[in-house]
Every structure is written in C-alpha cells, then in structure tokens.
PDB file of C-alpha atoms in Angstrom:
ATOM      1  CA  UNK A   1      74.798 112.636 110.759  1.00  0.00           C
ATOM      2  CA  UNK A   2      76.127 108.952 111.562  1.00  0.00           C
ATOM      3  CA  UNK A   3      73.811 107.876 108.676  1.00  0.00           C
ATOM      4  CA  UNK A   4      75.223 110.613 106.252  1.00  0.00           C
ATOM      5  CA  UNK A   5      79.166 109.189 106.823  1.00  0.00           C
ATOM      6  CA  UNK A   6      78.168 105.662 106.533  1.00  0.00           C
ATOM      7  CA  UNK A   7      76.374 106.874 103.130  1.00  0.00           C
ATOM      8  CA  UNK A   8      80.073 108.807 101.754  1.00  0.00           C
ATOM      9  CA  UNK A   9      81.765 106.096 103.441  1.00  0.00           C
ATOM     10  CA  UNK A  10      79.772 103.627 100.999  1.00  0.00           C
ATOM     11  CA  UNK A  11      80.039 106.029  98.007  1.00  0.00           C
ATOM     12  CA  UNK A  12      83.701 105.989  98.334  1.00  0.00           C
ATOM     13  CA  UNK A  13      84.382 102.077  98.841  1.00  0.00           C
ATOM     14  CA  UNK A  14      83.200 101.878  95.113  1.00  0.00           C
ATOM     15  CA  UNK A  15      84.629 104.857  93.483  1.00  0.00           C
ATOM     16  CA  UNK A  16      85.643 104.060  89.672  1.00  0.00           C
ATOM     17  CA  UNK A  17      88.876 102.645  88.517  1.00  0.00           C
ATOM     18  CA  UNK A  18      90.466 106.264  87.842  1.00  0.00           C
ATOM     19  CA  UNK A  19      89.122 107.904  90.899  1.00  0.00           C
ATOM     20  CA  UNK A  20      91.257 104.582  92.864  1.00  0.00           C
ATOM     21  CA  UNK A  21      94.012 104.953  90.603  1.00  0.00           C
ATOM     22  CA  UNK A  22      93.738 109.114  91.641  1.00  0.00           C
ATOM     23  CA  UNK A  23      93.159 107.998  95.272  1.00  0.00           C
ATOM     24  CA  UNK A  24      95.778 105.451  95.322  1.00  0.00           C
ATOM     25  CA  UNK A  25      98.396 107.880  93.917  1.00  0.00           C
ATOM     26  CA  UNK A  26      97.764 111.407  94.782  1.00  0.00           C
ATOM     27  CA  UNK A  27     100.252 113.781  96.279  1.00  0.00           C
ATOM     28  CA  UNK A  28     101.347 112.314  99.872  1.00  0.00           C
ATOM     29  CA  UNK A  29     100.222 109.069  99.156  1.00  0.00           C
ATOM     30  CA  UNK A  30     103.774 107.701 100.345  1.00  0.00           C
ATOM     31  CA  UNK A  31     102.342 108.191 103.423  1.00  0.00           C
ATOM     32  CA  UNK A  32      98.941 108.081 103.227  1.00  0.00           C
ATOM     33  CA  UNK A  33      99.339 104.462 101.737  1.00  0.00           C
ATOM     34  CA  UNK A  34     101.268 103.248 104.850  1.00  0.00           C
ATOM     35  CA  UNK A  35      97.660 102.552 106.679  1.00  0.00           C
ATOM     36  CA  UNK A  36      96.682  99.132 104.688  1.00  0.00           C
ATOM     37  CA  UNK A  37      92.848  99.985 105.912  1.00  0.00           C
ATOM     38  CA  UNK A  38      93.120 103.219 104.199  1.00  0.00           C
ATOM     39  CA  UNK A  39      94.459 101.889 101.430  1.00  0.00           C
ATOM     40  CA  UNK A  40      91.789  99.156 101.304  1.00  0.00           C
ATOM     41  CA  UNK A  41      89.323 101.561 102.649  1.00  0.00           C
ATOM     42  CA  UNK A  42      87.977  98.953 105.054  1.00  0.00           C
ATOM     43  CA  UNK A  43      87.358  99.023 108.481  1.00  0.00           C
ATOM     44  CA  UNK A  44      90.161  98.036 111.320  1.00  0.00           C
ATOM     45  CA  UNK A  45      87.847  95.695 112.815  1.00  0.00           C
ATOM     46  CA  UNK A  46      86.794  94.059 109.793  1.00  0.00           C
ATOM     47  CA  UNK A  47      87.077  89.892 109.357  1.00  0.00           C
ATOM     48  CA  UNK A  48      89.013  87.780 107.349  1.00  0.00           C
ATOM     49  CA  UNK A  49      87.026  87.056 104.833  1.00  0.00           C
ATOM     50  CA  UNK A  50      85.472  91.030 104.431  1.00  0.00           C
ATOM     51  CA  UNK A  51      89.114  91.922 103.866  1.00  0.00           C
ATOM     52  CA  UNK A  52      89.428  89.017 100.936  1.00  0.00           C
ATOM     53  CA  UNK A  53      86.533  90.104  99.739  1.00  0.00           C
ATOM     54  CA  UNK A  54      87.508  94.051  99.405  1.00  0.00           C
ATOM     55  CA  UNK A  55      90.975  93.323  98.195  1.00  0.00           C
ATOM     56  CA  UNK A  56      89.424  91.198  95.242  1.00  0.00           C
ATOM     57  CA  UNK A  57      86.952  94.024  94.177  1.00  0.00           C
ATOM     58  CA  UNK A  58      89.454  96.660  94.449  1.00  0.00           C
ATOM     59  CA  UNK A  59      92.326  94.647  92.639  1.00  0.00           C
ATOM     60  CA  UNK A  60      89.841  94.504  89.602  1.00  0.00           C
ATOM     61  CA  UNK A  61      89.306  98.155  89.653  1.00  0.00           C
ATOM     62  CA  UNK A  62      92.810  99.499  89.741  1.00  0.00           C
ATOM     63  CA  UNK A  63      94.559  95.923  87.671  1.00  0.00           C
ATOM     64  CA  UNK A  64      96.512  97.291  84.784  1.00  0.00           C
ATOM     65  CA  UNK A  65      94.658  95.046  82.291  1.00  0.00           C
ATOM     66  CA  UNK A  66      91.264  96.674  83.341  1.00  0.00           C
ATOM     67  CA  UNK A  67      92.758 100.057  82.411  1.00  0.00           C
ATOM     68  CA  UNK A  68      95.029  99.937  79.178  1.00  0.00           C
ATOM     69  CA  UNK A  69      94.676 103.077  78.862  1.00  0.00           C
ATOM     70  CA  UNK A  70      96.997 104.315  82.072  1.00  0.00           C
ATOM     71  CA  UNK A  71      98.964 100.842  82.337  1.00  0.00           C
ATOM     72  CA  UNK A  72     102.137 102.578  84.216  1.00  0.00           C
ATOM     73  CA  UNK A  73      99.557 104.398  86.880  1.00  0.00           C
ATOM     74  CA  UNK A  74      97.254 101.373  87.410  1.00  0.00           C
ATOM     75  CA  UNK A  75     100.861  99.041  88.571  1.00  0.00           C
ATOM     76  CA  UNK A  76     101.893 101.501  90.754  1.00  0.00           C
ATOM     77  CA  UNK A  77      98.136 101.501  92.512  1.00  0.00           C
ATOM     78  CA  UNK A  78      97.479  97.853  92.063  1.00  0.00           C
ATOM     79  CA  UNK A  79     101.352  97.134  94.152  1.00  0.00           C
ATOM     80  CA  UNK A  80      99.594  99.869  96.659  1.00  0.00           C
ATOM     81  CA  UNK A  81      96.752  97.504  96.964  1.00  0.00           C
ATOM     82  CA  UNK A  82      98.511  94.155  97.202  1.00  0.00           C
ATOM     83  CA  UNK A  83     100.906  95.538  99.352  1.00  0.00           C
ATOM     84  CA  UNK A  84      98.547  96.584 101.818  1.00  0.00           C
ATOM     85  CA  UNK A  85      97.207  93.247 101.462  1.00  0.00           C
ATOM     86  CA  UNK A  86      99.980  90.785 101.911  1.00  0.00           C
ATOM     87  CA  UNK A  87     100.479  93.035 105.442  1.00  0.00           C
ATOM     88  CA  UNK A  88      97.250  92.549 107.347  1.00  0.00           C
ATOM     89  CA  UNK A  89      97.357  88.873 106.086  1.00  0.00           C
ATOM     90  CA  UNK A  90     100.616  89.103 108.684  1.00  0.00           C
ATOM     91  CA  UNK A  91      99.188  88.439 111.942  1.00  0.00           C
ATOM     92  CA  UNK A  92     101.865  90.241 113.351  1.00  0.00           C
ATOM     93  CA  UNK A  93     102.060  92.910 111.284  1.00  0.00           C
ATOM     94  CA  UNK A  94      98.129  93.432 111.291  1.00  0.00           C
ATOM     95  CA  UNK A  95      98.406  93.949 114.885  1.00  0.00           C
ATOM     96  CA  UNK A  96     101.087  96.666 115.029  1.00  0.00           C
ATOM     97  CA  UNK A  97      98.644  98.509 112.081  1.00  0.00           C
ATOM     98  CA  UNK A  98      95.433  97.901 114.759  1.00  0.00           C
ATOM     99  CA  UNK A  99      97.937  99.446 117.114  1.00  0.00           C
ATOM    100  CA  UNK A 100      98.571 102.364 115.807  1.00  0.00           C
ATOM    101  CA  UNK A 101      95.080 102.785 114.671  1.00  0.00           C
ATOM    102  CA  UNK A 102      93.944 102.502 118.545  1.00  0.00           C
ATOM    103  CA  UNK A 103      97.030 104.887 119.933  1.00  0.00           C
ATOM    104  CA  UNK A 104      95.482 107.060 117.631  1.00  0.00           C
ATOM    105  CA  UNK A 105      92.044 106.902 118.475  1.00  0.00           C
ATOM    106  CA  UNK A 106      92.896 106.741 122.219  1.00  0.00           C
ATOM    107  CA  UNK A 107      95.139 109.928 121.889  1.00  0.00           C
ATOM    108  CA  UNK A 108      92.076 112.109 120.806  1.00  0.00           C
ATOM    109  CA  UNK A 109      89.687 110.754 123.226  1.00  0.00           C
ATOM    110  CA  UNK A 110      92.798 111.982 125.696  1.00  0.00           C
ATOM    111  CA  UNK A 111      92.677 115.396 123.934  1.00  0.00           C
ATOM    112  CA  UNK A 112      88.989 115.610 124.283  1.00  0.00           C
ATOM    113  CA  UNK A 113      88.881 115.020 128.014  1.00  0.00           C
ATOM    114  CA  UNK A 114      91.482 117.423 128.596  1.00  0.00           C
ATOM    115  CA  UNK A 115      89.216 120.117 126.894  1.00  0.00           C
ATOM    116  CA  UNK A 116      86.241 119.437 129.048  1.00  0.00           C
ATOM    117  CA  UNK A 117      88.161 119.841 131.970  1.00  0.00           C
ATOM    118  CA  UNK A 118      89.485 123.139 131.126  1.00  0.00           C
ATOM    119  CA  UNK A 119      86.269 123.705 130.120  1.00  0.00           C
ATOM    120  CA  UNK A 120      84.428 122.626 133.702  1.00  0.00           C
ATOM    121  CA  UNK A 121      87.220 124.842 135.309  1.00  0.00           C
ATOM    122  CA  UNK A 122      86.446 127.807 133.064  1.00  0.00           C
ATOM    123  CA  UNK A 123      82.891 127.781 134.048  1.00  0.00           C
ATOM    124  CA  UNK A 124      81.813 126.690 130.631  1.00  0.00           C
ATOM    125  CA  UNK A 125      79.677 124.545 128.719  1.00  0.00           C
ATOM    126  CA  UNK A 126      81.372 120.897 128.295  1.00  0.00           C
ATOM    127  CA  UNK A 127      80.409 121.154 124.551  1.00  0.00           C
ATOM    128  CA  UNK A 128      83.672 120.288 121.969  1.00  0.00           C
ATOM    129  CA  UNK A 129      83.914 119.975 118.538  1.00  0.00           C
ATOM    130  CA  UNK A 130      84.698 116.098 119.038  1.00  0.00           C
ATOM    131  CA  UNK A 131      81.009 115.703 119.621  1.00  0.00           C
ATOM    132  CA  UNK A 132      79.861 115.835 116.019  1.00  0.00           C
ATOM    133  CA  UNK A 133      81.193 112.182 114.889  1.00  0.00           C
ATOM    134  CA  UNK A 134      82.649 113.096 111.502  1.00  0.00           C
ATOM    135  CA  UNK A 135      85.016 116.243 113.481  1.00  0.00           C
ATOM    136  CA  UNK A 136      85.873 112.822 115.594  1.00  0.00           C
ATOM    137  CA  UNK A 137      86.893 110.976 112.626  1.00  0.00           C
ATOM    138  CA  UNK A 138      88.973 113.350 111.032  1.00  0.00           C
ATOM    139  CA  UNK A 139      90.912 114.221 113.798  1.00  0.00           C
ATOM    140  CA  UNK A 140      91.708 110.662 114.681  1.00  0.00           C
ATOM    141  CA  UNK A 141      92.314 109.678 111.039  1.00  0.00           C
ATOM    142  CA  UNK A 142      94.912 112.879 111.039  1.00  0.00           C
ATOM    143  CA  UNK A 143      96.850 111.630 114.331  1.00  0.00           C
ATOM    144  CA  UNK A 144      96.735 108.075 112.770  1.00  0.00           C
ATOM    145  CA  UNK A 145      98.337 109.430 109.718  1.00  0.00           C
ATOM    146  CA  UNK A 146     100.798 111.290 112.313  1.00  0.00           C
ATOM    147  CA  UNK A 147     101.629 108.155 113.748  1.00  0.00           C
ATOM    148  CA  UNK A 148     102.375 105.958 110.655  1.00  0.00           C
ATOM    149  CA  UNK A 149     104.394 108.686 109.458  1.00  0.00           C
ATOM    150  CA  UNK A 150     106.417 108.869 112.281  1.00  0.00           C
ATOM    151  CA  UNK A 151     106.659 104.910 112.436  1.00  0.00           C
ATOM    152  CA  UNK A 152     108.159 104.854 108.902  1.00  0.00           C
ATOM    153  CA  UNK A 153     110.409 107.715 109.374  1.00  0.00           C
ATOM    154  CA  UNK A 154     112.131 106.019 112.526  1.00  0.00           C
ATOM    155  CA  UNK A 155     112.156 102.991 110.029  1.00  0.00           C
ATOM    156  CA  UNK A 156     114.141 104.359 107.678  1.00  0.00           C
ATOM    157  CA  UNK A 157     116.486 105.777 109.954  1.00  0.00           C
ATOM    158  CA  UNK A 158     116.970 102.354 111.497  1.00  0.00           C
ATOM    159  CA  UNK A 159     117.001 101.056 107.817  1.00  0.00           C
ATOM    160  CA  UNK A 160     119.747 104.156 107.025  1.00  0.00           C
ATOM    161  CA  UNK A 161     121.845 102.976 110.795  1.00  0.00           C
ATOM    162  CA  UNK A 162     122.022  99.405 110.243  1.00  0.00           C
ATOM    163  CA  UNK A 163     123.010 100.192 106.172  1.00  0.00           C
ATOM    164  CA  UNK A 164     126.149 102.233 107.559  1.00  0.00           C
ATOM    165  CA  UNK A 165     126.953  99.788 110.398  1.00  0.00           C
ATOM    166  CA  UNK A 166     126.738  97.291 107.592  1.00  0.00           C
ATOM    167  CA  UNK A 167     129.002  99.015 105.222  1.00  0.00           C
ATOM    168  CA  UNK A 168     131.704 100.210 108.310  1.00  0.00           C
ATOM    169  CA  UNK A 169     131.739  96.213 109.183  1.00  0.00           C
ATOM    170  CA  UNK A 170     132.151  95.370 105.397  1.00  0.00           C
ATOM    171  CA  UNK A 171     134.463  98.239 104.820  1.00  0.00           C
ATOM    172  CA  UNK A 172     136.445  96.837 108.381  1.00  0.00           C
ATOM    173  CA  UNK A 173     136.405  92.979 106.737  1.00  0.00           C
ATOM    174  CA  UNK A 174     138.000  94.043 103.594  1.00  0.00           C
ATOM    175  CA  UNK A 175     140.724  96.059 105.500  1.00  0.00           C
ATOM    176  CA  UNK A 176     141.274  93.188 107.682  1.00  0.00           C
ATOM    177  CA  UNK A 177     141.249  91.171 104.502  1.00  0.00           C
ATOM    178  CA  UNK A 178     144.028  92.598 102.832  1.00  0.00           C
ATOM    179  CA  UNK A 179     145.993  93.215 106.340  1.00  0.00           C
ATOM    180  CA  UNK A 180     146.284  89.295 106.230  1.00  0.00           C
ATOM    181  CA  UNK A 181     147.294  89.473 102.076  1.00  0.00           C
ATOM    182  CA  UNK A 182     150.090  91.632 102.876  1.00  0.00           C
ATOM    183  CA  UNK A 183     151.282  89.425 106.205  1.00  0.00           C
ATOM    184  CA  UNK A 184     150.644  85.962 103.874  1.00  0.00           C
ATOM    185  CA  UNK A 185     153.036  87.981 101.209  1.00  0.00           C
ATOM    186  CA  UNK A 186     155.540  89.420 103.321  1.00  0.00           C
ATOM    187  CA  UNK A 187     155.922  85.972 105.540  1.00  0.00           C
ATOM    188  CA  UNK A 188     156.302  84.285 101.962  1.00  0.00           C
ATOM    189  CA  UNK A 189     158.951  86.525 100.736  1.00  0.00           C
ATOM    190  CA  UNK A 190     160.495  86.413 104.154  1.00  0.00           C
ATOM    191  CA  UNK A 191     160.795  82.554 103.656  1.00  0.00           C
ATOM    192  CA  UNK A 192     161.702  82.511 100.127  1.00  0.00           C
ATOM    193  CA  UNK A 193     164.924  84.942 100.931  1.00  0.00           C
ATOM    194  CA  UNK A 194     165.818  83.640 103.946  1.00  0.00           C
ATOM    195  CA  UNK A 195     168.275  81.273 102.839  1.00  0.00           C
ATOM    196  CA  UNK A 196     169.916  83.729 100.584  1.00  0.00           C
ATOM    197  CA  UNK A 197     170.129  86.000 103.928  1.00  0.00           C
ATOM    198  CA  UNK A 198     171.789  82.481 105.175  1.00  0.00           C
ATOM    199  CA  UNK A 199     174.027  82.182 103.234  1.00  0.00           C
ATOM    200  CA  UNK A 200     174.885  85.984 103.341  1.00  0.00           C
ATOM    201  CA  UNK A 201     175.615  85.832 106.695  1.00  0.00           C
ATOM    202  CA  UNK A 202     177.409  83.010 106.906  1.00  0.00           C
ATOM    203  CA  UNK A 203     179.414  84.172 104.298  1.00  0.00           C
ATOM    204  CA  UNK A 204     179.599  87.188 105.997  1.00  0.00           C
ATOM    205  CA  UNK A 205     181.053  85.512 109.492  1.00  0.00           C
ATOM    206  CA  UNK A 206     183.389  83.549 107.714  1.00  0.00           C
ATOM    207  CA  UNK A 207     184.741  86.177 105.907  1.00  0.00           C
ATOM    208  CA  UNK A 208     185.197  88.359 109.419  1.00  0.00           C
ATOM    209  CA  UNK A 209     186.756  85.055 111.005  1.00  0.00           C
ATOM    210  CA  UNK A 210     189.194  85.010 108.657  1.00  0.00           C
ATOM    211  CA  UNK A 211     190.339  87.980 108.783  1.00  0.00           C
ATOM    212  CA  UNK A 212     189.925  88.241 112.348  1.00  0.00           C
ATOM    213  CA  UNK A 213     192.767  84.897 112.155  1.00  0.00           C
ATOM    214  CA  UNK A 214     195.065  86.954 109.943  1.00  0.00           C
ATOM    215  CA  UNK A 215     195.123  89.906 112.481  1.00  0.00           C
ATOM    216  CA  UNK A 216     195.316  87.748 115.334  1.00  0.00           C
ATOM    217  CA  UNK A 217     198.486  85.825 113.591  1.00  0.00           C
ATOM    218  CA  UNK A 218     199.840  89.390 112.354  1.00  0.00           C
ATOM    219  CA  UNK A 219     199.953  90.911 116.421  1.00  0.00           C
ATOM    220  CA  UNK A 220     201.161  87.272 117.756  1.00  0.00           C
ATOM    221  CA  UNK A 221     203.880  87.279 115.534  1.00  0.00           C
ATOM    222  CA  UNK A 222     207.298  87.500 118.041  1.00  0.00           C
ATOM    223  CA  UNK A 223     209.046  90.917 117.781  1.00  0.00           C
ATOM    224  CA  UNK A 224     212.751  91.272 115.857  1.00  0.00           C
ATOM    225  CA  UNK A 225     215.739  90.888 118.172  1.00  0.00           C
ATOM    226  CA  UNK A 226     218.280  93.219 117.786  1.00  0.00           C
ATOM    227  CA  UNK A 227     221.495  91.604 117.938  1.00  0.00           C
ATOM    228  CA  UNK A 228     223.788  93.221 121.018  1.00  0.00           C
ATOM    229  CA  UNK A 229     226.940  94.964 119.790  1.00  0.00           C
ATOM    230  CA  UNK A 230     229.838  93.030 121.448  1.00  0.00           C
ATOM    231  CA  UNK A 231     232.528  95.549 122.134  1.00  0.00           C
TER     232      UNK A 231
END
C-alpha cells in the first residue's frame, strides 16, 4: 500500500503542463495554494537543492511561453508556483509553513489516540481507519488545509484592522490638519484687523470722553441767582 502512494505520488509530480495549469487553478485553489509544498508538490522535509530542483521543472511546465495556447491561465499558475517558491526560500517563513504542516500532523495522531482509548474502554478492537497510511494522509492533508485556511483568514482580518486603524489615523491627521488651517487663518485675520479694531476703539473712548467732558461741564455749571425783591 506504501509502495502504491509513493507510485501516484510519482505519477502526479510530473503531470503535463495542462493537468498543472488545472491543478494549479481549480476551484478552491485560493486556499489550496496557500501550502507552498502542495503547490510544489514536494515533500516538507525536502532539501535545498530538491526544492530548486522541483521549482525549475515545474516552472517549465506551467511558463506561459511553453503554453501559447492558454497564456492568461499559465501566468496565473506560474505566479502560484513562484510564489510558493520565493516563501520557503524565507527561512522564516518556511518554518511557520513546516509548522503548520506538523500541528497538523500532530493533531490527527491526537485524534487517533483518543479513538483507541474509547475503543480499549468499549471493550473493542484498537483497529482505526488511521491505520491504512493513505486514510492517514488524507486526513492530515485535510486538517493542514484547515489550518492554512484559518491562518490566512485571521490574516486578512488583521490586514482588514490595521487598514481601518490606518485610515481612522489618516482620516484623524487630515482633521487635525485643517483644525490648524483654520487657527493659522483666523489668528491671521485676527492680526490683520486688529489695528482697525484699534483704532475703533480708541476712537470710540475718545469720542465717550468727550462727551463725558461736555456733560460733566453742563451739571458743574453754577445755578441762576434770582435777584431778591427789595421792598
């Protein structure tokens, strides 16, 4: 059975250009593609210079000057492939893939042990349908998938967060911006009127001081004596 999923394994790593291009882009692939071994079809544990080697033989097959004949297609596939790439050449970023890839794995070899216990307590036979390798394979390729997914969907929220605290700060600047336009104006017009408000006032006082002078003169003025009848 090992020997017959090394042998599909091996049939698949050199499908033809289409059946890449097809693989590459079929439905879910947004997802599917965000494993770079998948998308290489190469093993997690593979060296530096097997993953060279695999990225040059299928860069050929899906190129867009090997197949003129689906152009648009084979650039969409071949940015799959170089993408994928570029990312496990990351150190870094290799390691959070082989991460995933091992929660993966580990979480199924959790799932199986869980069964064999229930399976010791029932009284039954410790058989599960881990056992057979390929049942294995799936089911930790499917969680890995799981994982990834989830990975780039609490991306993109993160992505979609910091893009509104982004445009709330921006939004904040540009208020604050033209807070200190209007101040700069006002406090210009303020000076350039304030000598004509100056003047106003001044104008202003000394009109009220002198009238305040005539009033003052008018109510100090000395009363009329009446003149006493002699008799």
């Amino acid at each position: 059975l090992i020997l017959k999923v090394k042998q599909i394994e091996k049939r698949d790593s050199v499908l033809t250009s289409k059946q890449q291009i097809d693989r590459l882009l079929r439905p879910g692939s947004s997802y599917f593609n965000l494993n770079p071994f998948e998308v290489l079809q190469i093993d997690p544990e593979a060296t530096s210079d097997e993953l060279k080697k695999r990225f040059r033989a299928l860069s050929i097959l899906v190129h867009p000057d090997k197949n003129q004949g689906d152009p648009e297609r084979a650039q969409k596939a071949f940015e799959a492939v170089d993408k994928a790439y570029k990312l496990l050449l990351e150190p870094e970023q290799r390691k959070r893939a082989l991460d995933v890839i091992h929660a993966g794995q580990e979480y199924v070899e959790h799932n199986v042990k869980e069964k064999r216990k229930q399976l010791k307590k029932d009284g039954k036979p410790l058989d599960v349908e881990e056992d057979d390798p390929e049942v294995f394979k799936q089911a930790v390729y499917k969680q890995t998938m799981k994982l990834f997914a989830e990975l780039e969907i609490k991306r993109k929220e993160r992505e979609a967060k910091d893009m509104h605290e982004r445009k709330r700060a921006r939004e904040e600047e540009i208020e604050a911006a033209e807070k200190a336009k209007r101040d700069r104006e006002w406090q210009k017009n303020f000076e350039e009127t304030r000598d004509g408000r100056v003047d106003s006032w001044r104008t202003f006082q000394a009109k009220g001081k002198k009238s305040k002078e005539k009033k003052n003169r008018s109510f100090l003025k000395p009363p009329k004596v009446k003149m006493e009848q002699r008799e």
